[in-house]
Coordinates of C-alpha atoms (C1' of nucleotides) in Angstrom, one line a residue:
Chain U
M1285 CA -87.2 -66.0 -79.1
P1286 CA -86.3 -63.7 -76.2
Y1287 CA -82.5 -63.2 -76.6
L1288 CA -82.9 -62.4 -80.2
N1289 CA -84.6 -59.2 -79.4
K1290 CA -81.6 -58.2 -77.4
I1291 CA -79.3 -58.9 -80.4
V1292 CA -81.4 -57.1 -82.8
S1293 CA -82.9 -54.1 -81.1
T1294 CA -80.3 -53.0 -78.5
P1295 CA -77.0 -52.9 -80.3
E1296 CA -75.0 -51.5 -77.4
P1297 CA -72.2 -54.1 -77.0
V1298 CA -69.6 -54.3 -79.7
D1299 CA -70.4 -57.9 -80.7
C1300 CA -74.1 -57.0 -81.2
R1301 CA -73.3 -53.9 -83.2
I1302 CA -71.2 -56.0 -85.5
L1303 CA -73.7 -58.8 -85.8
T1304 CA -76.7 -56.5 -86.5
A1305 CA -74.8 -54.5 -89.0
A1306 CA -73.7 -57.6 -90.8
L1307 CA -77.1 -59.1 -90.8
D1308 CA -78.6 -56.1 -92.4
L1309 CA -75.9 -55.8 -95.0
F1310 CA -75.8 -59.5 -95.8
V1311 CA -79.5 -59.6 -96.4
E1312 CA -79.6 -56.4 -98.4
R1313 CA -76.6 -57.1 -100.7
G1314 CA -75.7 -60.7 -100.1
F1315 CA -72.7 -62.1 -98.3
H1316 CA -70.2 -61.8 -101.1
N1317 CA -71.2 -58.3 -102.0
V1318 CA -70.3 -57.0 -98.5
S1319 CA -66.7 -56.3 -97.5
V1320 CA -65.4 -56.3 -94.0
H1321 CA -64.9 -52.6 -94.5
D1322 CA -68.6 -52.2 -95.1
V1323 CA -69.4 -53.9 -91.9
Q1324 CA -66.9 -52.0 -90.0
K1325 CA -68.3 -48.7 -91.3
E1326 CA -71.9 -49.7 -90.6
A1327 CA -71.2 -50.9 -87.1
N1328 CA -68.9 -48.0 -86.2
V1329 CA -66.1 -50.2 -85.1
S1330 CA -62.6 -50.8 -86.4
I1331 CA -61.5 -53.6 -88.5
G1332 CA -59.3 -54.8 -85.7
S1333 CA -62.3 -55.3 -83.5
I1334 CA -64.0 -57.4 -86.0
Y1335 CA -61.0 -59.7 -86.4
N1336 CA -60.6 -59.8 -82.7
H1337 CA -64.2 -60.9 -82.1
F1338 CA -65.0 -63.1 -85.0
G1339 CA -61.8 -63.8 -86.9
G1340 CA -63.0 -62.5 -90.2
K1341 CA -66.0 -62.2 -92.4
E1342 CA -66.9 -65.9 -92.4
G1343 CA -66.6 -65.8 -88.7
I1344 CA -69.4 -63.2 -88.5
A1345 CA -71.6 -65.2 -90.9
K1346 CA -71.0 -68.3 -88.9
A1347 CA -71.7 -66.7 -85.5
L1348 CA -74.9 -65.1 -87.0
Y1349 CA -76.0 -68.4 -88.4
Y1350 CA -75.6 -70.4 -85.3
H1351 CA -77.0 -67.7 -83.1
L1352 CA -80.2 -67.5 -85.1
L1353 CA -80.4 -71.2 -85.6
N1354 CA -80.3 -71.5 -81.8
E1355 CA -83.0 -69.0 -81.4
F1356 CA -85.1 -70.8 -83.9
E1357 CA -84.5 -74.1 -82.0
E1358 CA -85.5 -72.5 -78.7
M1359 CA -88.8 -71.3 -80.3
I1360 CA -89.5 -74.8 -81.6
N1361 CA -88.7 -76.3 -78.2
G1362 CA -90.9 -73.8 -76.5
V1363 CA -93.8 -74.9 -78.7
I1364 CA -93.0 -78.5 -78.1
E1365 CA -93.1 -78.1 -74.4
E1366 CA -96.5 -76.5 -74.4
D1367 CA -99.5 -78.7 -73.8
L1368 CA -100.9 -78.7 -77.3
S1369 CA -101.9 -81.3 -79.9
N1370 CA -99.3 -81.8 -82.6
R1371 CA -101.5 -80.1 -85.1
E1372 CA -101.7 -77.1 -82.8
R1373 CA -97.9 -77.2 -82.5
C1374 CA -97.6 -77.0 -86.2
N1375 CA -100.0 -74.1 -86.3
K1376 CA -98.2 -72.2 -83.7
I1377 CA -94.8 -72.7 -85.4
I1378 CA -96.3 -71.3 -88.6
L1379 CA -97.8 -68.4 -86.8
Q1380 CA -94.5 -67.5 -85.2
L1381 CA -92.7 -67.7 -88.5
F1382 CA -95.3 -65.5 -90.1
E1383 CA -95.0 -62.9 -87.3
Y1384 CA -91.3 -63.0 -87.5
T1385 CA -91.3 -62.5 -91.2
E1386 CA -93.2 -59.3 -90.6
S1387 CA -91.4 -58.0 -87.5
R1388 CA -87.9 -59.2 -88.0
R1389 CA -87.7 -59.8 -91.7
N1390 CA -84.0 -59.9 -92.0
I1391 CA -83.7 -62.7 -89.5
I1392 CA -86.0 -64.9 -91.5
S1393 CA -84.5 -63.8 -94.7
Y1394 CA -81.0 -64.7 -93.6
M1395 CA -82.1 -68.1 -92.4
L1396 CA -84.2 -69.0 -95.4
H1397 CA -82.6 -67.3 -98.3
A1398 CA -78.9 -67.4 -97.6
K1399 CA -76.9 -70.1 -99.2
H1400 CA -74.9 -70.9 -96.2
R1401 CA -72.9 -73.7 -97.8
E1402 CA -71.0 -71.1 -99.8
F1403 CA -69.3 -69.9 -96.7
L1404 CA -69.9 -72.8 -94.3
P1405 CA -68.9 -75.6 -96.6
N1406 CA -68.7 -78.4 -94.1
E1407 CA -72.0 -77.7 -92.4
P1408 CA -75.0 -79.8 -93.1
P1409 CA -77.8 -77.9 -95.0
I1410 CA -80.2 -76.0 -92.9
C1411 CA -83.0 -78.4 -93.8
S1412 CA -81.3 -81.1 -91.8
S1413 CA -80.6 -78.9 -88.8
T1414 CA -82.3 -79.5 -85.5
P1415 CA -85.2 -77.1 -85.7
F1416 CA -86.3 -78.5 -89.1
T1417 CA -85.9 -82.1 -88.0
S1418 CA -87.9 -81.2 -84.9
M1419 CA -90.7 -79.9 -87.1
R1420 CA -90.7 -83.2 -89.0
K1421 CA -90.7 -85.0 -85.8
I1422 CA -93.8 -83.2 -84.6
V1423 CA -95.6 -84.2 -87.8
Q1424 CA -94.5 -87.8 -87.3
Q1425 CA -95.9 -87.8 -83.7
G1426 CA -99.1 -86.3 -85.1
I1427 CA -99.4 -89.3 -87.4
D1428 CA -98.5 -91.8 -84.6
A1429 CA -101.1 -90.2 -82.4
G1430 CA -103.8 -90.5 -85.0
E1431 CA -104.2 -86.7 -85.4
I1432 CA -102.8 -86.6 -88.9
R1433 CA -103.5 -88.9 -91.9
P1434 CA -100.7 -91.3 -92.3
G1435 CA -98.3 -91.3 -95.2
N1436 CA -94.7 -91.0 -96.2
P1437 CA -93.1 -88.7 -93.6
W1438 CA -91.4 -86.5 -96.2
V1439 CA -94.6 -86.0 -98.2
V1440 CA -96.7 -85.3 -95.2
A1441 CA -94.2 -82.9 -93.6
A1442 CA -93.8 -81.1 -96.9
S1443 CA -97.6 -80.8 -97.2
V1444 CA -97.9 -79.4 -93.8
F1445 CA -95.2 -76.8 -93.9
G1446 CA -94.5 -76.4 -97.6
G1447 CA -97.3 -74.0 -98.3
A1448 CA -96.4 -71.7 -95.4
I1449 CA -92.7 -71.7 -96.3
R1450 CA -93.6 -70.9 -99.9
M1451 CA -95.7 -68.0 -98.7
I1452 CA -92.8 -66.7 -96.6
H1453 CA -90.5 -66.9 -99.7
L1454 CA -93.0 -65.0 -101.8
R1455 CA -93.4 -62.4 -99.1
L1456 CA -89.7 -61.9 -98.7
D1457 CA -89.3 -61.5 -102.4
G1458 CA -91.9 -58.8 -102.3
V1459 CA -94.3 -60.7 -104.5
I1460 CA -97.0 -60.8 -101.8
K1461 CA -97.7 -57.3 -100.7
E1462 CA -99.8 -57.8 -97.6
P1463 CA -98.5 -59.0 -94.2
L1464 CA -98.6 -62.8 -93.9
T1465 CA -100.4 -62.8 -90.7
Q1466 CA -103.6 -61.9 -92.5
Y1467 CA -103.4 -65.1 -94.4
Y1468 CA -102.7 -67.2 -91.4
D1469 CA -106.2 -68.6 -90.8
E1470 CA -106.8 -69.6 -94.4
V1471 CA -103.3 -71.2 -94.7
I1472 CA -104.0 -73.3 -91.6
D1473 CA -107.4 -74.2 -93.0
C1474 CA -105.9 -75.3 -96.3
I1475 CA -103.3 -77.4 -94.6
W1476 CA -105.6 -79.5 -92.4
R1477 CA -108.5 -79.8 -94.7
G1478 CA -108.2 -83.3 -96.0
M1479 CA -105.5 -84.2 -93.5
N1480 CA -107.9 -85.9 -91.1
P1481 CA -106.9 -89.5 -90.5
G1482 CA -110.2 -91.2 -91.2
E1483 CA -111.1 -89.2 -94.2
V1484 CA -111.7 -91.0 -97.5
T1485 CA -110.3 -89.5 -100.7
K1486 CA -113.3 -88.5 -102.8
S1487 CA -113.4 -87.7 -106.4
R1488 CA -109.7 -87.5 -106.9
Q1489 CA -108.9 -86.5 -110.4
P1490 CA -107.4 -89.3 -112.4
R1491 CA -103.8 -89.0 -113.3
P1492 CA -103.3 -88.1 -116.9
V1493 CA -102.7 -91.3 -118.9
E1494 CA -100.0 -90.2 -121.3
M1495 CA -97.3 -88.8 -119.1
A1496 CA -94.1 -89.6 -121.0
N1497 CA -91.6 -86.9 -122.0
Chain A
M1145 CA -87.8 -78.5 -123.0
P1146 CA -86.3 -79.6 -126.2
Y1147 CA -83.6 -77.0 -126.9
L1148 CA -82.4 -77.3 -123.3
N1149 CA -81.0 -80.8 -124.1
K1150 CA -79.0 -79.3 -126.8
I1151 CA -77.4 -76.8 -124.4
V1152 CA -76.7 -79.4 -121.8
S1153 CA -75.8 -82.6 -123.5
T1154 CA -74.0 -81.6 -126.7
P1155 CA -71.5 -78.9 -125.8
E1156 CA -70.0 -78.5 -129.2
P1157 CA -70.4 -74.8 -129.9
V1158 CA -68.3 -72.4 -127.9
D1159 CA -71.3 -70.6 -126.3
C1160 CA -72.7 -73.9 -125.1
R1161 CA -69.4 -75.1 -123.7
I1162 CA -69.1 -71.9 -121.7
L1163 CA -72.7 -72.0 -120.5
T1164 CA -72.6 -75.7 -119.4
A1165 CA -69.3 -75.3 -117.7
A1166 CA -70.6 -72.2 -115.9
L1167 CA -73.8 -73.9 -114.9
D1168 CA -71.9 -76.8 -113.3
L1169 CA -69.5 -74.6 -111.5
F1170 CA -72.1 -72.0 -110.4
V1171 CA -74.2 -74.8 -108.9
E1172 CA -71.3 -76.6 -107.3
R1173 CA -69.5 -73.7 -105.7
G1174 CA -71.8 -70.8 -106.0
F1175 CA -71.5 -67.8 -108.4
H1176 CA -69.2 -65.8 -106.2
N1177 CA -66.8 -68.7 -105.6
V1178 CA -66.2 -69.2 -109.3
S1179 CA -63.8 -67.0 -111.2
V1180 CA -63.7 -66.4 -114.9
H1181 CA -60.5 -68.3 -115.0
D1182 CA -62.3 -71.3 -113.6
V1183 CA -65.0 -71.2 -116.3
Q1184 CA -62.4 -70.7 -118.9
K1185 CA -60.4 -73.7 -117.8
E1186 CA -63.5 -75.9 -117.4
A1187 CA -64.9 -75.0 -120.8
N1188 CA -61.5 -75.2 -122.6
V1189 CA -61.8 -71.8 -124.1
S1190 CA -59.8 -68.6 -123.6
I1191 CA -60.7 -65.7 -121.4
G1192 CA -61.0 -63.5 -124.5
S1193 CA -63.7 -65.7 -125.9
I1194 CA -65.7 -65.5 -122.8
Y1195 CA -65.6 -61.7 -122.8
N1196 CA -66.3 -61.7 -126.5
H1197 CA -69.4 -63.8 -126.1
F1198 CA -70.9 -62.7 -122.8
G1199 CA -69.0 -59.6 -121.7
G1200 CA -68.0 -61.0 -118.4
K1201 CA -69.1 -63.3 -115.6
E1202 CA -72.4 -61.6 -114.9
G1203 CA -73.1 -61.8 -118.6
I1204 CA -72.8 -65.6 -118.4
A1205 CA -75.1 -65.8 -115.4
K1206 CA -77.6 -63.6 -117.1
A1207 CA -77.6 -65.5 -120.3
L1208 CA -77.9 -68.7 -118.4
Y1209 CA -80.8 -67.4 -116.3
Y1210 CA -82.8 -66.1 -119.2
H1211 CA -82.2 -69.2 -121.3
L1212 CA -83.3 -71.5 -118.6
L1213 CA -86.2 -69.3 -117.7
N1214 CA -87.3 -69.4 -121.3
E1215 CA -87.1 -73.2 -121.4
F1216 CA -89.2 -73.3 -118.2
E1217 CA -91.7 -71.1 -119.7
E1218 CA -92.0 -73.2 -122.8
M1219 CA -92.6 -76.3 -120.7
I1220 CA -95.4 -74.5 -118.9
N1221 CA -96.9 -73.2 -122.1
G1222 CA -96.7 -76.7 -123.6
V1223 CA -98.7 -78.0 -120.6
I1224 CA -101.2 -75.2 -120.9
E1225 CA -101.8 -76.0 -124.6
E1226 CA -102.6 -79.6 -123.8
D1227 CA -106.3 -80.5 -123.5
L1228 CA -106.2 -81.1 -119.8
S1229 CA -108.2 -80.0 -116.8
N1230 CA -106.4 -77.3 -114.7
R1231 CA -105.8 -79.8 -112.0
E1232 CA -104.1 -82.1 -114.4
R1233 CA -102.0 -79.2 -115.7
C1234 CA -100.8 -78.6 -112.2
N1235 CA -100.0 -82.3 -111.8
K1236 CA -98.1 -82.5 -115.0
I1237 CA -96.0 -79.4 -114.2
I1238 CA -95.1 -81.0 -110.9
L1239 CA -94.2 -84.2 -112.6
Q1240 CA -92.0 -82.4 -115.1
L1241 CA -90.3 -80.6 -112.3
F1242 CA -89.7 -83.8 -110.3
E1243 CA -88.3 -85.5 -113.4
Y1244 CA -86.0 -82.6 -114.2
T1245 CA -84.8 -82.5 -110.6
E1246 CA -83.6 -86.1 -111.1
S1247 CA -82.3 -85.9 -114.7
R1248 CA -81.0 -82.3 -114.9
R1249 CA -80.4 -81.5 -111.4
N1250 CA -78.2 -78.5 -112.0
I1251 CA -80.8 -76.7 -114.1
I1252 CA -83.4 -76.9 -111.3
S1253 CA -80.8 -76.1 -108.7
Y1254 CA -79.7 -73.0 -110.6
M1255 CA -83.2 -71.7 -111.0
L1256 CA -84.4 -72.4 -107.5
H1257 CA -81.4 -72.0 -105.3
A1258 CA -79.5 -69.2 -106.9
K1259 CA -79.9 -65.7 -105.5
H1260 CA -80.1 -64.0 -108.9
R1261 CA -80.7 -60.6 -107.5
E1262 CA -77.1 -60.6 -106.3
F1263 CA -75.9 -60.4 -109.9
L1264 CA -79.1 -59.3 -111.6
P1265 CA -80.0 -56.4 -109.3
N1266 CA -82.6 -54.8 -111.5
E1267 CA -84.5 -57.9 -112.4
P1268 CA -87.7 -58.9 -110.8
P1269 CA -87.5 -61.9 -108.5
I1270 CA -88.0 -65.3 -110.1
C1271 CA -91.2 -65.8 -108.3
S1272 CA -92.8 -63.0 -110.3
S1273 CA -91.4 -64.2 -113.6
T1274 CA -93.7 -65.5 -116.4
P1275 CA -93.6 -69.2 -115.7
F1276 CA -94.5 -68.7 -112.0
T1277 CA -97.2 -66.3 -112.8
S1278 CA -98.5 -68.8 -115.3
M1279 CA -98.6 -71.5 -112.7
R1280 CA -100.7 -69.2 -110.4
K1281 CA -102.9 -68.4 -113.4
I1282 CA -103.6 -72.1 -113.9
V1283 CA -104.7 -72.4 -110.3
Q1284 CA -106.9 -69.3 -110.7
Q1285 CA -108.6 -70.8 -113.8
G1286 CA -109.1 -74.0 -111.8
I1287 CA -110.9 -72.0 -109.2
D1288 CA -113.0 -70.2 -111.7
A1289 CA -113.9 -73.4 -113.5
G1290 CA -115.0 -75.0 -110.2
E1291 CA -112.3 -77.6 -110.2
I1292 CA -110.5 -76.2 -107.2
R1293 CA -112.0 -74.9 -103.9
P1294 CA -112.1 -71.1 -103.9
G1295 CA -109.9 -69.1 -101.7
N1296 CA -107.3 -66.4 -101.7
P1297 CA -105.2 -66.9 -104.8
W1298 CA -101.8 -66.7 -103.0
V1299 CA -102.9 -69.2 -100.4
V1300 CA -104.4 -71.7 -102.8
A1301 CA -101.4 -71.5 -105.2
A1302 CA -99.0 -71.9 -102.4
S1303 CA -101.0 -74.9 -101.1
V1304 CA -101.0 -76.5 -104.6
F1305 CA -97.3 -76.0 -105.4
G1306 CA -95.7 -75.4 -102.0
G1307 CA -95.4 -79.0 -100.9
A1308 CA -93.8 -80.0 -104.2
I1309 CA -91.4 -77.2 -104.3
R1310 CA -90.4 -78.0 -100.7
M1311 CA -89.7 -81.5 -101.7
I1312 CA -87.5 -80.3 -104.5
H1313 CA -85.5 -78.2 -102.2
L1314 CA -85.1 -81.0 -99.8
R1315 CA -84.0 -83.3 -102.6
L1316 CA -81.5 -80.8 -103.9
D1317 CA -80.0 -80.4 -100.5
G1318 CA -79.5 -84.1 -100.3
V1319 CA -81.9 -84.5 -97.3
I1320 CA -84.3 -86.7 -99.3
K1321 CA -82.2 -89.6 -100.5
E1322 CA -84.7 -91.2 -103.0
P1323 CA -85.7 -89.9 -106.4
L1324 CA -88.6 -87.6 -106.2
T1325 CA -90.6 -89.4 -108.9
Q1326 CA -91.4 -92.2 -106.5
Y1327 CA -93.2 -89.7 -104.3
Y1328 CA -95.2 -88.2 -107.1
D1329 CA -98.4 -90.1 -106.6
E1330 CA -98.6 -89.4 -102.9
V1331 CA -97.7 -85.8 -103.3
I1332 CA -100.5 -85.3 -105.9
D1333 CA -102.9 -87.1 -103.6
C1334 CA -102.0 -84.9 -100.7
I1335 CA -102.5 -81.8 -102.7
W1336 CA -106.0 -82.4 -104.0
R1337 CA -107.4 -84.2 -101.0
G1338 CA -109.5 -81.5 -99.5
M1339 CA -109.2 -79.2 -102.4
N1340 CA -112.5 -80.3 -103.9
P1341 CA -114.8 -77.3 -104.3
G1342 CA -117.9 -78.7 -102.7
E1343 CA -116.2 -80.3 -99.8
V1344 CA -117.1 -79.3 -96.3
T1345 CA -114.4 -78.9 -93.7
K1346 CA -114.9 -81.5 -91.1
S1347 CA -113.4 -81.7 -87.6
R1348 CA -111.0 -79.0 -88.1
Q1349 CA -108.8 -78.6 -85.0
P1350 CA -109.6 -75.4 -83.1
R1351 CA -107.1 -72.7 -83.2
P1352 CA -105.2 -72.4 -79.9
V1353 CA -106.8 -69.7 -77.8
E1354 CA -103.7 -68.2 -76.3
M1355 CA -101.5 -67.2 -79.2
A1356 CA -99.9 -64.1 -77.9
N1357 CA -96.1 -63.9 -77.3
Chain I
dG1478 C1' -62.9 -64.7 -133.4
dT1479 C1' -59.5 -66.7 -130.5
dC1480 C1' -55.7 -66.4 -127.7
dT1481 C1' -51.8 -64.7 -124.0
dA1482 C1' -49.9 -61.5 -121.1
dT1483 C1' -50.7 -57.8 -118.3
dA1484 C1' -52.7 -54.1 -115.4
dC1485 C1' -55.4 -52.4 -111.8
dG1486 C1' -58.7 -52.3 -108.1
dC1487 C1' -60.7 -54.4 -104.4
dT1488 C1' -60.8 -57.2 -100.3
dG1489 C1' -59.4 -60.0 -96.7
dA1490 C1' -56.1 -60.1 -93.4
dT1491 C1' -51.9 -58.5 -90.4
dA1492 C1' -48.7 -55.6 -87.7
dG1493 C1' -47.9 -52.8 -84.4
dA1494 C1' -49.0 -48.3 -81.8
dC1495 C1' -52.0 -46.9 -78.1
Chain J
dG97 C1' -59.2 -54.6 -76.5
dT98 C1' -59.3 -51.0 -79.9
dC99 C1' -57.5 -48.6 -83.6
dT100 C1' -54.9 -47.1 -88.2
dA101 C1' -51.9 -48.0 -91.8
dT102 C1' -50.3 -51.3 -94.8
dC103 C1' -49.7 -55.6 -97.4
dA104 C1' -50.4 -59.5 -100.5
dG105 C1' -53.3 -62.0 -103.5
dC106 C1' -57.0 -62.7 -106.3
dG107 C1' -60.1 -61.8 -109.9
dT108 C1' -62.0 -58.8 -113.4
dA109 C1' -61.2 -56.7 -117.4
dT110 C1' -58.3 -55.0 -121.3
dA111 C1' -54.7 -54.7 -124.9
dG112 C1' -52.9 -56.3 -128.6
dA113 C1' -50.8 -60.3 -131.4
dC114 C1' -52.4 -63.9 -134.4

DNA sequence: GTCTATACGCTGATAGAC
DNA sequence: GTCTATCAGCGTATAGAC
């Protein structure tokens, strides 16, 4: 995610100052608890500039969302273009997400925690955006290539990425105290253990008989 | 979750009418896009009643949150009290969550999707609330009892419940079109495959060597 | 306890000078 | 393009009758 660093760390141009200020405030207080005046104050620009550049508060959120989504997509595409197995691609994506959660927490928080449909009503949910569909596609290719045990695509994809995404949520909420990167190896191990295509399910616990309620 | 049905399906008393109306509106439009007038109109009560009962909009959200959290906790406790293995307890919790996602979607949506810290600033995040800690405790007991392969508690718990929670999110966002219950068996199978304590990790893919960025 | 009418503050947005 | 001053509307909350 090269350009993203530019946005986040060197806030010289006006657009960037506004976006970085908005990102920090949105994550800290939530979109609806931040006024345009707050952003203006934090970014050291005038209200007029904000309206000139982004047309309003929703415009900021929108620009931020698409910008970060685009960076996310580029990261995924970068991984796809590398000469790796599909399993390794999944691993690398998870590693990048873990590292970003630690180094650029607000970016991940904005993308995962924000309820974008509240201010982007016509947009599809983030789960159906390109980067996420790409992730599911990688899993599917892994199945087709015989690297991953076959199964329903949704279930397999959720099994591969669900644990890691859950860890990110717990970390962002402050429930997990240690950096995620130190859990990386074990997370990866947990994911793929049992995901080998030829493996036979052994000693699976029987489903409880009486399940009604 | 017995009392919950009372709240949701028979909105006779004033409190319940207000809470159910608020739940529906909050989930549909988001907390900040709902005014007290909207709730008042939907619930067929006056504004005065709302302020008498709950003290304001935040009061409604708070009451709703704690009420549903309590129901959630009772469900978990019910499962804990049953004579089941810890694995089966996890399974049953997931089944209940899947069924509730289908039959009482708004309840699950409110608990999982809402950013409660925006209107309950001093409360701990939901991930650290009693029901969630109980779920992690069940996993820990499973490890101690030799039912589940040992490992870091966070990682193991996220592996057990992460995939299912991810499926719920995808379903709530409308990305998954079919009822979750039909995926239940495969989800459970995916979770426990490879989680057997004595199992040796076979043919794990090597971690990519060059991981820097 | 329930209701209506009203007040007040905040926030998003604009107008117009520079 | 940038800024300041100002407006208009909405939404929370209250006052007071019933």
